Coordinates of C-alpha atoms in Angstrom, one line a residue:
Chain A
M122 CA -119.5 -123.4 -120.1
S123 CA -119.5 -120.8 -117.5
T124 CA -121.7 -118.0 -116.1
S125 CA -120.4 -114.9 -114.5
F126 CA -121.7 -112.0 -112.4
V127 CA -121.1 -108.7 -114.1
H128 CA -120.3 -105.5 -112.2
V129 CA -119.3 -102.2 -113.8
H130 CA -116.9 -99.6 -112.4
Q131 CA -116.6 -96.0 -113.6
V132 CA -113.0 -94.9 -113.1
R133 CA -112.9 -92.0 -110.7
F134 CA -110.8 -88.8 -110.9
D135 CA -108.8 -89.7 -107.8
E136 CA -107.9 -93.3 -109.0
I137 CA -105.3 -91.9 -111.5
D138 CA -101.7 -91.9 -110.4
A139 CA -98.6 -89.9 -111.2
A140 CA -98.1 -91.9 -114.4
G141 CA -101.5 -90.7 -115.7
I142 CA -103.2 -94.1 -115.6
V143 CA -105.2 -96.0 -112.9
Y144 CA -103.1 -96.9 -109.9
F145 CA -102.9 -100.8 -109.9
G146 CA -103.9 -101.0 -106.2
H147 CA -107.5 -99.9 -107.1
F148 CA -108.1 -102.9 -109.2
F149 CA -108.2 -105.1 -106.1
T150 CA -110.8 -102.9 -104.6
W151 CA -113.0 -103.0 -107.7
C152 CA -112.8 -106.8 -107.5
H153 CA -113.8 -106.7 -103.8
D154 CA -116.7 -104.4 -104.7
A155 CA -117.7 -106.9 -107.4
M156 CA -117.7 -109.7 -104.8
A157 CA -119.8 -107.5 -102.4
A158 CA -122.3 -106.8 -105.2
M159 CA -122.4 -110.5 -106.1
L160 CA -123.2 -111.4 -102.5
A161 CA -126.2 -109.0 -102.3
P162 CA -128.7 -112.0 -102.2
V163 CA -127.3 -113.4 -98.9
D164 CA -129.2 -112.7 -95.7
G165 CA -128.5 -109.0 -95.0
G166 CA -126.3 -108.7 -98.0
Y167 CA -122.6 -108.5 -97.8
A168 CA -122.8 -105.6 -95.3
G169 CA -125.2 -107.7 -93.0
L170 CA -122.8 -110.7 -93.3
V171 CA -120.0 -108.5 -91.9
T172 CA -121.7 -106.2 -89.4
R173 CA -124.6 -108.3 -88.1
R174 CA -123.5 -111.9 -88.6
R175 CA -119.8 -111.0 -88.0
L176 CA -118.6 -113.1 -90.9
G177 CA -116.2 -112.0 -93.5
L178 CA -114.4 -113.2 -96.6
P179 CA -110.8 -111.9 -96.1
T180 CA -108.6 -112.5 -99.1
V181 CA -105.7 -114.9 -98.4
H182 CA -104.3 -115.2 -101.9
V183 CA -104.1 -112.9 -104.9
E184 CA -102.9 -113.4 -108.4
A185 CA -103.2 -110.7 -111.0
D186 CA -102.1 -110.1 -114.6
F187 CA -102.5 -106.6 -116.0
A188 CA -102.7 -106.4 -119.7
S189 CA -103.6 -102.8 -120.6
P190 CA -103.8 -99.5 -118.8
V191 CA -107.0 -97.8 -117.8
R192 CA -107.7 -94.1 -117.9
F193 CA -109.9 -91.5 -116.3
G194 CA -113.4 -91.7 -117.8
D195 CA -113.0 -95.4 -118.7
E196 CA -115.7 -97.8 -117.7
V197 CA -114.4 -101.2 -116.6
R198 CA -116.6 -104.3 -116.8
I199 CA -115.8 -107.0 -114.1
A200 CA -117.0 -110.5 -114.8
T201 CA -116.8 -112.6 -111.7
S202 CA -116.8 -116.4 -111.8
V203 CA -116.1 -119.1 -109.3
E204 CA -113.1 -121.4 -110.0
R205 CA -113.3 -123.6 -106.9
I206 CA -115.5 -123.9 -103.8
G207 CA -114.0 -125.5 -100.7
V208 CA -115.4 -126.1 -97.2
S209 CA -114.4 -122.6 -96.0
S210 CA -112.8 -121.0 -99.0
V211 CA -113.7 -119.9 -102.5
A212 CA -111.5 -119.2 -105.5
L213 CA -112.9 -116.2 -107.4
R214 CA -111.8 -115.2 -110.9
F215 CA -112.4 -111.6 -112.1
D216 CA -112.1 -110.8 -115.8
L217 CA -111.7 -107.1 -116.4
T218 CA -112.5 -105.6 -119.8
H219 CA -112.9 -102.0 -121.1
G220 CA -116.6 -101.4 -120.9
T221 CA -117.1 -100.4 -124.5
A222 CA -114.2 -101.8 -126.6
R223 CA -114.2 -105.0 -124.5
T224 CA -110.4 -105.0 -124.7
H225 CA -108.9 -107.3 -122.1
V226 CA -107.6 -105.2 -119.1
A227 CA -106.7 -107.7 -116.4
T228 CA -107.3 -111.2 -115.0
I229 CA -107.4 -111.2 -111.2
R230 CA -107.8 -114.2 -108.9
H231 CA -108.7 -113.9 -105.2
V232 CA -108.9 -116.8 -102.7
A233 CA -111.2 -115.7 -99.9
V234 CA -111.8 -117.6 -96.7
L235 CA -115.1 -117.5 -94.7
T236 CA -114.0 -116.1 -91.3
D237 CA -115.6 -115.5 -88.0
L238 CA -114.6 -111.9 -87.4
V239 CA -114.8 -112.1 -83.7
E240 CA -112.4 -115.0 -83.3
L241 CA -110.6 -114.5 -86.7
R242 CA -111.0 -118.2 -87.4
S243 CA -112.2 -119.9 -90.6
R244 CA -115.7 -121.4 -90.7
P245 CA -117.6 -123.5 -93.3
L246 CA -119.3 -121.4 -95.9
P247 CA -122.9 -120.7 -94.9
D248 CA -125.6 -122.2 -97.1
D249 CA -126.8 -118.8 -98.4
V250 CA -123.3 -117.9 -99.5
R251 CA -122.9 -121.3 -101.2
A252 CA -126.2 -120.7 -103.0
V253 CA -124.7 -117.5 -104.5
L254 CA -121.4 -119.1 -105.5
E255 CA -122.5 -122.5 -106.9
P256 CA -124.3 -121.2 -110.0
L257 CA -121.2 -119.1 -110.9
Q258 CA -118.9 -122.0 -110.8
T259 CA -116.9 -122.6 -114.0
T260 CA -117.2 -126.1 -115.4
S261 CA -114.3 -127.7 -117.2
Chain B
M240 CA -96.4 -66.4 -79.7
S241 CA -97.1 -70.0 -80.6
T242 CA -95.5 -73.4 -80.8
S243 CA -96.5 -76.1 -83.2
F244 CA -95.9 -79.8 -83.8
V245 CA -94.2 -80.5 -87.1
H246 CA -94.9 -83.5 -89.2
V247 CA -93.6 -84.1 -92.7
H248 CA -95.3 -86.0 -95.5
Q249 CA -93.7 -87.3 -98.6
V250 CA -96.2 -87.2 -101.5
R251 CA -96.9 -90.6 -102.8
F252 CA -97.2 -91.8 -106.4
D253 CA -100.9 -92.8 -105.9
E254 CA -101.9 -89.5 -104.3
I255 CA -101.8 -87.7 -107.7
D256 CA -105.1 -87.3 -109.6
A257 CA -106.2 -87.0 -113.2
A258 CA -105.3 -83.3 -113.1
G259 CA -101.7 -84.3 -112.4
I260 CA -101.6 -82.8 -108.9
V261 CA -102.4 -84.1 -105.4
Y262 CA -106.1 -85.0 -105.0
F263 CA -107.5 -82.6 -102.4
G264 CA -109.0 -85.3 -100.2
H265 CA -105.6 -86.6 -99.2
F266 CA -104.7 -83.3 -97.4
F267 CA -107.3 -84.2 -94.7
T268 CA -105.6 -87.6 -94.1
W269 CA -102.2 -85.9 -93.8
C270 CA -103.6 -83.6 -91.1
H271 CA -105.2 -86.6 -89.4
D272 CA -101.8 -88.4 -89.5
A273 CA -100.2 -85.2 -88.1
M274 CA -102.7 -85.3 -85.2
A275 CA -101.9 -89.0 -84.6
A276 CA -98.2 -88.3 -84.5
M277 CA -98.8 -85.4 -82.2
L278 CA -100.7 -87.7 -79.8
A279 CA -97.8 -90.3 -79.6
P280 CA -97.0 -89.2 -76.0
V281 CA -100.5 -90.2 -74.6
D282 CA -100.9 -93.6 -72.8
G283 CA -100.6 -96.2 -75.6
G284 CA -100.2 -93.5 -78.3
Y285 CA -103.1 -92.6 -80.6
A286 CA -103.5 -96.3 -81.6
G287 CA -103.8 -97.3 -77.9
L288 CA -106.3 -94.6 -77.3
V289 CA -108.5 -95.9 -80.1
T290 CA -108.0 -99.7 -79.8
R291 CA -107.4 -100.3 -76.1
R292 CA -109.1 -97.3 -74.4
R293 CA -111.8 -97.1 -77.1
L294 CA -111.6 -93.4 -77.3
G295 CA -111.4 -91.5 -80.5
L296 CA -111.2 -87.9 -81.9
P297 CA -113.7 -87.9 -84.8
T298 CA -113.6 -84.7 -86.8
V299 CA -116.9 -82.8 -86.6
H300 CA -116.0 -79.6 -88.4
V301 CA -113.5 -78.9 -91.2
E302 CA -112.4 -75.6 -92.9
A303 CA -109.7 -75.6 -95.5
D304 CA -108.1 -73.1 -97.9
F305 CA -105.9 -74.5 -100.6
A306 CA -103.4 -72.0 -102.0
S307 CA -101.0 -73.9 -104.2
P308 CA -100.9 -77.3 -105.9
V309 CA -98.7 -80.1 -104.7
R310 CA -97.0 -82.6 -107.0
F311 CA -95.5 -86.1 -106.9
G312 CA -92.1 -85.9 -105.2
D313 CA -92.9 -82.9 -103.1
E314 CA -92.4 -83.0 -99.4
V315 CA -95.1 -81.2 -97.3
R316 CA -94.5 -79.8 -93.9
I317 CA -97.5 -79.8 -91.6
A318 CA -97.3 -77.5 -88.5
T319 CA -100.1 -78.3 -86.1
S320 CA -101.2 -75.9 -83.4
V321 CA -104.2 -75.7 -81.1
E322 CA -106.6 -72.8 -81.4
R323 CA -109.0 -73.7 -78.7
I324 CA -109.5 -76.4 -76.1
G325 CA -113.0 -77.1 -74.8
V326 CA -114.3 -79.7 -72.3
S327 CA -114.5 -82.4 -74.9
S328 CA -113.4 -80.7 -78.1
V329 CA -110.2 -79.3 -79.6
A330 CA -109.8 -76.9 -82.5
L331 CA -106.7 -77.8 -84.4
R332 CA -105.0 -75.7 -87.1
F333 CA -102.7 -77.2 -89.7
D334 CA -100.4 -74.9 -91.7
L335 CA -99.1 -76.8 -94.7
T336 CA -96.0 -75.6 -96.6
H337 CA -93.7 -77.0 -99.3
G338 CA -90.9 -78.7 -97.4
T339 CA -88.1 -77.0 -99.1
A340 CA -89.3 -73.7 -100.6
R341 CA -91.6 -73.1 -97.6
T342 CA -94.3 -71.8 -100.0
H343 CA -97.7 -71.8 -98.4
V344 CA -99.8 -74.8 -99.5
A345 CA -102.9 -74.8 -97.4
T346 CA -104.5 -73.8 -94.0
I347 CA -106.7 -76.5 -92.6
R348 CA -108.8 -76.5 -89.4
H349 CA -110.3 -79.5 -87.8
V350 CA -112.6 -79.5 -84.7
A351 CA -112.3 -82.9 -83.1
V352 CA -114.5 -84.2 -80.3
L353 CA -113.2 -86.8 -77.8
T354 CA -115.7 -89.7 -78.2
D355 CA -116.4 -92.9 -76.4
L356 CA -116.2 -95.3 -79.5
V357 CA -118.4 -97.9 -77.8
E358 CA -121.4 -95.6 -77.1
L359 CA -120.4 -92.9 -79.7
R360 CA -120.9 -90.1 -77.1
S361 CA -118.6 -87.2 -76.3
R362 CA -116.5 -87.4 -73.2
P363 CA -114.2 -84.9 -71.4
L364 CA -110.7 -84.8 -72.8
P365 CA -108.5 -87.1 -70.7
D366 CA -105.6 -85.5 -68.8
D367 CA -102.9 -87.1 -70.9
V368 CA -104.5 -85.8 -74.1
R369 CA -104.9 -82.3 -72.5
A370 CA -101.2 -82.4 -71.6
V371 CA -100.3 -82.9 -75.2
L372 CA -102.6 -80.1 -76.5
E373 CA -102.0 -77.3 -74.0
P374 CA -98.4 -76.5 -74.9
L375 CA -99.4 -76.2 -78.5
Q376 CA -102.1 -73.7 -77.8
T377 CA -101.7 -70.4 -79.7
T378 CA -101.9 -67.3 -77.5
S379 CA -103.5 -64.2 -78.8
Chain C
M112 CA -137.0 -72.4 -103.5
S113 CA -134.1 -74.6 -104.6
T114 CA -133.4 -77.5 -106.9
S115 CA -130.6 -80.0 -106.3
F116 CA -128.8 -82.8 -108.1
V117 CA -129.1 -86.1 -106.2
H118 CA -126.4 -88.7 -106.2
V119 CA -126.4 -91.9 -104.0
H120 CA -123.3 -93.5 -102.5
Q121 CA -123.2 -97.1 -101.1
V122 CA -120.7 -97.2 -98.3
R123 CA -117.9 -99.6 -99.1
F124 CA -116.2 -102.1 -96.8
D125 CA -112.8 -100.3 -97.0
E126 CA -114.3 -96.9 -96.2
I127 CA -114.6 -97.9 -92.5
D128 CA -111.8 -96.8 -90.1
A129 CA -110.4 -98.1 -86.8
A130 CA -113.3 -96.4 -85.0
G131 CA -115.8 -98.6 -86.8
I132 CA -117.4 -95.8 -88.8
V133 CA -116.7 -94.1 -92.1
Y134 CA -113.4 -92.2 -92.2
F135 CA -114.2 -88.5 -92.6
G136 CA -111.9 -88.1 -95.5
H137 CA -114.1 -90.2 -97.8
F138 CA -117.0 -87.7 -97.5
F139 CA -115.0 -85.2 -99.6
T140 CA -114.5 -87.8 -102.3
W141 CA -118.3 -88.6 -102.4
C142 CA -119.0 -84.9 -102.9
H143 CA -116.4 -84.8 -105.7
D144 CA -118.1 -87.8 -107.2
A145 CA -121.4 -86.1 -106.9
M146 CA -120.0 -83.0 -108.7
A147 CA -118.6 -85.3 -111.5
A148 CA -122.0 -87.0 -111.9
M149 CA -123.7 -83.6 -112.0
L150 CA -121.4 -82.5 -114.8
A151 CA -122.2 -85.5 -117.0
P152 CA -124.1 -83.2 -119.4
V153 CA -121.1 -81.1 -120.4
D154 CA -119.3 -81.8 -123.6
G155 CA -117.4 -85.1 -123.0
G156 CA -118.7 -85.3 -119.4
Y157 CA -116.5 -84.4 -116.5
A158 CA -113.8 -86.9 -117.7
G159 CA -113.7 -85.2 -121.1
L160 CA -113.5 -81.8 -119.5
V161 CA -110.4 -83.0 -117.7
T162 CA -108.6 -85.3 -120.1
R163 CA -109.6 -83.8 -123.5
R164 CA -110.3 -80.1 -122.8
R165 CA -107.7 -80.0 -120.0
L166 CA -109.9 -78.1 -117.8
G167 CA -110.5 -78.9 -114.1
L168 CA -112.4 -77.8 -111.1
P169 CA -109.9 -78.0 -108.2
T170 CA -111.4 -77.3 -104.8
V171 CA -109.9 -74.2 -103.2
H172 CA -112.1 -73.9 -100.1
V173 CA -113.9 -76.5 -98.0
E174 CA -116.2 -76.2 -95.1
A175 CA -117.8 -79.3 -93.5
D176 CA -120.0 -80.1 -90.5
F177 CA -120.5 -83.7 -89.6
A178 CA -123.6 -84.4 -87.7
S179 CA -123.9 -88.2 -87.4
P180 CA -121.7 -91.2 -88.1
V181 CA -122.1 -93.5 -91.2
R182 CA -121.6 -97.2 -91.1
F183 CA -120.8 -100.0 -93.5
G184 CA -123.9 -100.9 -95.5
D185 CA -125.4 -97.4 -95.2
E186 CA -126.6 -95.7 -98.3
V187 CA -125.8 -91.9 -98.3
R188 CA -127.9 -89.5 -100.4
I189 CA -126.0 -86.4 -101.6
A190 CA -128.0 -83.4 -102.7
T191 CA -125.9 -80.9 -104.6
S192 CA -127.0 -77.3 -105.0
V193 CA -125.2 -74.2 -106.2
E194 CA -124.8 -71.3 -103.7
R195 CA -123.0 -68.9 -105.9
I196 CA -121.6 -68.7 -109.4
G197 CA -118.7 -66.3 -110.1
V198 CA -116.7 -65.7 -113.3
S199 CA -114.4 -68.6 -112.7
S200 CA -115.6 -70.1 -109.5
V201 CA -118.6 -71.9 -108.1
A202 CA -119.7 -72.5 -104.5
L203 CA -121.3 -75.9 -104.2
R204 CA -123.3 -77.1 -101.2
F205 CA -123.7 -80.8 -100.5
D206 CA -126.4 -82.0 -98.1
L207 CA -125.8 -85.6 -97.0
T208 CA -128.5 -87.7 -95.5
H209 CA -128.9 -91.4 -94.7
G210 CA -130.5 -92.9 -97.7
T211 CA -133.5 -94.5 -96.0
A212 CA -134.0 -92.7 -92.7
R213 CA -133.2 -89.3 -94.2
T214 CA -131.3 -88.4 -91.0
H215 CA -129.0 -85.5 -91.5
V216 CA -125.4 -86.7 -91.9
A217 CA -123.3 -83.7 -93.0
T218 CA -123.3 -80.4 -94.8
I219 CA -120.3 -79.8 -96.9
R220 CA -119.4 -76.8 -99.0
H221 CA -116.7 -76.8 -101.8
V222 CA -115.6 -73.7 -103.7
A223 CA -114.1 -74.9 -107.0
V224 CA -112.3 -72.8 -109.5
L225 CA -112.3 -73.6 -113.3
T226 CA -108.7 -74.1 -114.1
D227 CA -106.6 -74.6 -117.2
L228 CA -104.8 -77.8 -116.2
V229 CA -101.8 -77.1 -118.5
E230 CA -101.0 -73.7 -117.1
L231 CA -102.7 -74.2 -113.7
R232 CA -104.5 -70.8 -114.1
S233 CA -108.1 -69.9 -113.6
R234 CA -110.4 -69.4 -116.6
P235 CA -114.0 -68.2 -117.0
L236 CA -116.5 -71.0 -116.6
P237 CA -117.4 -72.4 -120.1
D238 CA -121.0 -72.0 -121.2
D239 CA -121.8 -75.7 -121.0
V240 CA -120.6 -75.8 -117.4
R241 CA -122.6 -72.7 -116.5
A242 CA -125.6 -74.3 -118.2
V243 CA -125.4 -77.2 -115.7
L244 CA -124.8 -75.0 -112.7
E245 CA -127.4 -72.3 -113.2
P246 CA -130.6 -74.4 -112.8
L247 CA -129.2 -75.8 -109.5
Q248 CA -128.6 -72.3 -108.0
T249 CA -130.4 -71.7 -104.7
T250 CA -132.5 -68.6 -104.6
S251 CA -132.8 -66.6 -101.5
Chain D
M22 CA -77.4 -115.6 -99.4
S23 CA -79.6 -112.6 -100.0
T24 CA -79.7 -109.0 -99.1
S25 CA -82.9 -107.0 -98.8
F26 CA -84.0 -103.4 -98.6
V27 CA -86.0 -102.7 -95.4
H28 CA -88.9 -100.2 -95.3
V29 CA -91.2 -99.8 -92.3
H30 CA -94.9 -98.8 -92.5
Q31 CA -96.9 -97.6 -89.5
V32 CA -100.5 -98.8 -90.0
R33 CA -102.8 -95.8 -90.3
F34 CA -106.2 -95.2 -88.7
D35 CA -107.9 -95.1 -92.1
E36 CA -106.3 -98.4 -93.4
I37 CA -108.6 -100.5 -91.2
D38 CA -111.8 -101.9 -92.8
A39 CA -115.2 -103.0 -91.6
A40 CA -113.8 -106.3 -90.4
G41 CA -111.5 -104.4 -87.9
I42 CA -108.2 -105.3 -89.6
V43 CA -106.1 -103.7 -92.4
Y44 CA -107.9 -103.8 -95.8
F45 CA -105.9 -106.1 -98.0
G46 CA -105.6 -103.6 -100.9
H47 CA -103.3 -101.4 -98.8
F48 CA -100.6 -104.0 -98.7
F49 CA -99.9 -103.5 -102.4
T50 CA -99.5 -99.8 -101.8
W51 CA -97.0 -100.4 -99.0
C52 CA -95.0 -102.6 -101.3
H53 CA -95.1 -99.9 -104.0
D54 CA -93.9 -97.4 -101.3
A55 CA -91.1 -99.8 -100.4
M56 CA -90.0 -99.9 -104.1
A57 CA -90.1 -96.1 -104.3
A58 CA -87.9 -95.8 -101.2
M59 CA -85.6 -98.5 -102.6
L60 CA -85.2 -96.5 -105.8
A61 CA -84.2 -93.3 -103.9
P62 CA -80.6 -93.6 -105.2
V63 CA -81.5 -93.3 -108.9
D64 CA -81.1 -89.9 -110.7
G65 CA -83.9 -87.7 -109.3
G66 CA -85.2 -90.5 -107.1
Y67 CA -88.3 -92.5 -108.0
A68 CA -90.3 -89.2 -108.3
G69 CA -87.7 -87.7 -110.7
L70 CA -87.8 -91.0 -112.7
V71 CA -91.6 -90.6 -113.1
T72 CA -92.1 -86.8 -113.4
R73 CA -88.9 -85.6 -115.1
R74 CA -87.6 -88.6 -117.0
R75 CA -91.1 -89.9 -117.7
L76 CA -90.2 -93.5 -116.9
G77 CA -92.3 -95.7 -114.7
L78 CA -92.4 -99.2 -113.3
P79 CA -96.0 -100.2 -113.6
T80 CA -96.9 -103.6 -112.1
V81 CA -97.9 -106.2 -114.7
H82 CA -98.1 -109.2 -112.4
V83 CA -98.9 -109.7 -108.7
E84 CA -98.9 -112.7 -106.4
A85 CA -99.7 -112.4 -102.8
D86 CA -100.2 -114.8 -99.8
F87 CA -101.6 -113.3 -96.6
A88 CA -100.8 -115.2 -93.5
S89 CA -101.9 -113.1 -90.5
P90 CA -104.1 -110.0 -90.0
V91 CA -102.6 -106.6 -89.2
R92 CA -104.2 -104.1 -86.9
F93 CA -104.2 -100.4 -86.2
G94 CA -101.1 -99.4 -84.4
D95 CA -99.0 -102.3 -85.8
E96 CA -95.7 -101.5 -87.5
V97 CA -95.0 -103.6 -90.6
R98 CA -91.5 -104.3 -91.8
I99 CA -91.2 -104.8 -95.5
A100 CA -88.0 -106.5 -96.8
T101 CA -87.7 -106.1 -100.5
S102 CA -85.5 -108.4 -102.6
V103 CA -85.0 -109.0 -106.3
E104 CA -85.9 -112.4 -107.7
R105 CA -85.1 -111.8 -111.4
I106 CA -83.8 -109.0 -113.6
G107 CA -84.8 -109.0 -117.2
V108 CA -84.0 -106.6 -120.0
S109 CA -87.0 -104.4 -119.1
S110 CA -88.6 -106.1 -116.2
V111 CA -87.9 -106.9 -112.6
A112 CA -89.4 -109.5 -110.3
L113 CA -89.6 -108.1 -106.8
R114 CA -90.3 -110.0 -103.6
F115 CA -91.7 -108.3 -100.5
D116 CA -91.6 -110.2 -97.2
L117 CA -93.8 -108.5 -94.6
T118 CA -93.5 -109.1 -90.9
H119 CA -94.9 -107.5 -87.8
G120 CA -92.3 -104.9 -86.8
T121 CA -91.7 -106.1 -83.3
A122 CA -92.8 -109.8 -83.0
R123 CA -91.4 -110.5 -86.5
T124 CA -94.4 -112.8 -87.1
H125 CA -94.9 -113.5 -90.8
V126 CA -97.6 -111.3 -92.3
A127 CA -97.5 -111.8 -96.1
T128 CA -95.3 -112.6 -99.0
I129 CA -96.0 -110.4 -102.1
R130 CA -94.4 -110.5 -105.5
H131 CA -94.7 -107.8 -108.1
V132 CA -93.3 -108.0 -111.6
A133 CA -92.8 -104.4 -112.8
V134 CA -91.8 -103.3 -116.3
L135 CA -89.8 -100.2 -117.1
T136 CA -92.1 -98.2 -119.2
D137 CA -91.9 -95.0 -121.2
L138 CA -94.8 -93.1 -119.7
V139 CA -95.3 -90.9 -122.8
E140 CA -95.7 -93.8 -125.3
L141 CA -96.6 -96.4 -122.7
R142 CA -94.0 -98.8 -124.2
S143 CA -91.5 -101.0 -122.4
R144 CA -87.8 -99.8 -122.4
P145 CA -84.6 -101.5 -121.2
L146 CA -83.9 -100.8 -117.5
P147 CA -81.6 -97.7 -117.2
D148 CA -78.2 -98.3 -115.7
D149 CA -78.9 -96.4 -112.5
V150 CA -82.0 -98.5 -111.9
R151 CA -80.0 -101.7 -112.5
A152 CA -77.4 -100.5 -110.1
V153 CA -80.0 -100.4 -107.3
L154 CA -81.6 -103.8 -108.2
E155 CA -78.5 -105.9 -108.7
P156 CA -77.1 -105.9 -105.1
L157 CA -80.6 -106.9 -103.9
Q158 CA -80.8 -110.0 -106.2
T159 CA -81.3 -113.3 -104.4
T160 CA -78.8 -115.9 -105.3
S161 CA -79.9 -119.6 -105.4

């Protein structure tokens, strides 16, 4: 069984490319936005984590499979779950579907590492970040 | 008579929007890139100005007239000239033309203010920045 | 007296620039997003206007004054009003304030022209677009 | 032995994020730009392929490992090689290094599929595209 955090993105006019569909680079930003929204419960939210506590979650590994194109006006549903929690790192899985038809759009995985942004060194995940991640962990 | 600094931009695949032409927001970035290239002769270049000297040139005023659409594969020629130099500010004019046909694309004006990025306060333009701007000043 | 359409933007992690504040180019996109949200009541919404009816509202003129910097984590409130409605064109005014403090951030004006996206020619504003714009018109 | 196509990217002011380093999403665009530059020899170039021949190379799979942060002012060298050529698809490998120090920045892999952009269906790679890819194929 698994739980996921759901975030919805409305495709913007400027996200379309010369092929007439969403440019693939934007998908990674939607996933990052989903992570930021998921981290809202931490002290200061994701923005406070970065600007006040000077901690970040830079992505060190990405894997993505794109199954169907997305167009202007589409709504994309991003379900975020947690595949693995390490001392400093977390493996996030984002399942993207068309908002209405629920057609599969893409599966994207990010491994992010909790990083001290002043020294650019990894740090153990703070307790309030862990508290957000643990309930979203998939169980096998 | 006037002199200008010429910078060329190749339109990218992802700069096209859902209307099939370049999204208007990208034009401002091309002008900013032109300014950065123009400032290459200052101590450390524009990047050194920002990251090492902690001085920036945030835009405080923009005026733009768009005359003709730009498409994927187009090359855009940006001619930068200086309309006015103040103590802290500079009024830049960017004339954009299609690279080959030389058709008029847009006229864009930015007023930028030399700013201490630590305190976010205006500062007099440093001598090396002035030395880049003065020869590009249009004379009436 | 005037009425305005209010749209709120949460500043994203990737909208910050090397100076540590929001990159000025993003403001134009937020205004475009505000316009798109404002046009939701038209037949098919703004996306339907563009993709199905093949009509767009490209920006032909921009004026912007930036008063105070915006940072990661800020919420920006965009109040859109209509300064002038022509046969094919509309002059939009966007007043941007910090979401909480209500400090003035920027005043941005876009003139947009209703355009047939197949032929790239101006067309009279359709009735349903006018019906959205007219109640937002400022009266002097 | 292997050959690669080298493309250089100057990091832009607006590519920096709230953590003070390049936002990871931009790396995918640099790789896409490198592919576009690599395809310059095809009939009409990459832009002609997309706009005139209505053929594209949408990315269907991405893998990326990020090893070191990139900052404003850095120059990034992207060496593109071809790991596998199928009937319709190509597996591209991008090795990113700091332009001067040659420090390893990232390894990114894209699988792209030659696609008819009108019908959004895969098509065999045209001969002129194959002719660009084959000399860049890594041999084991």
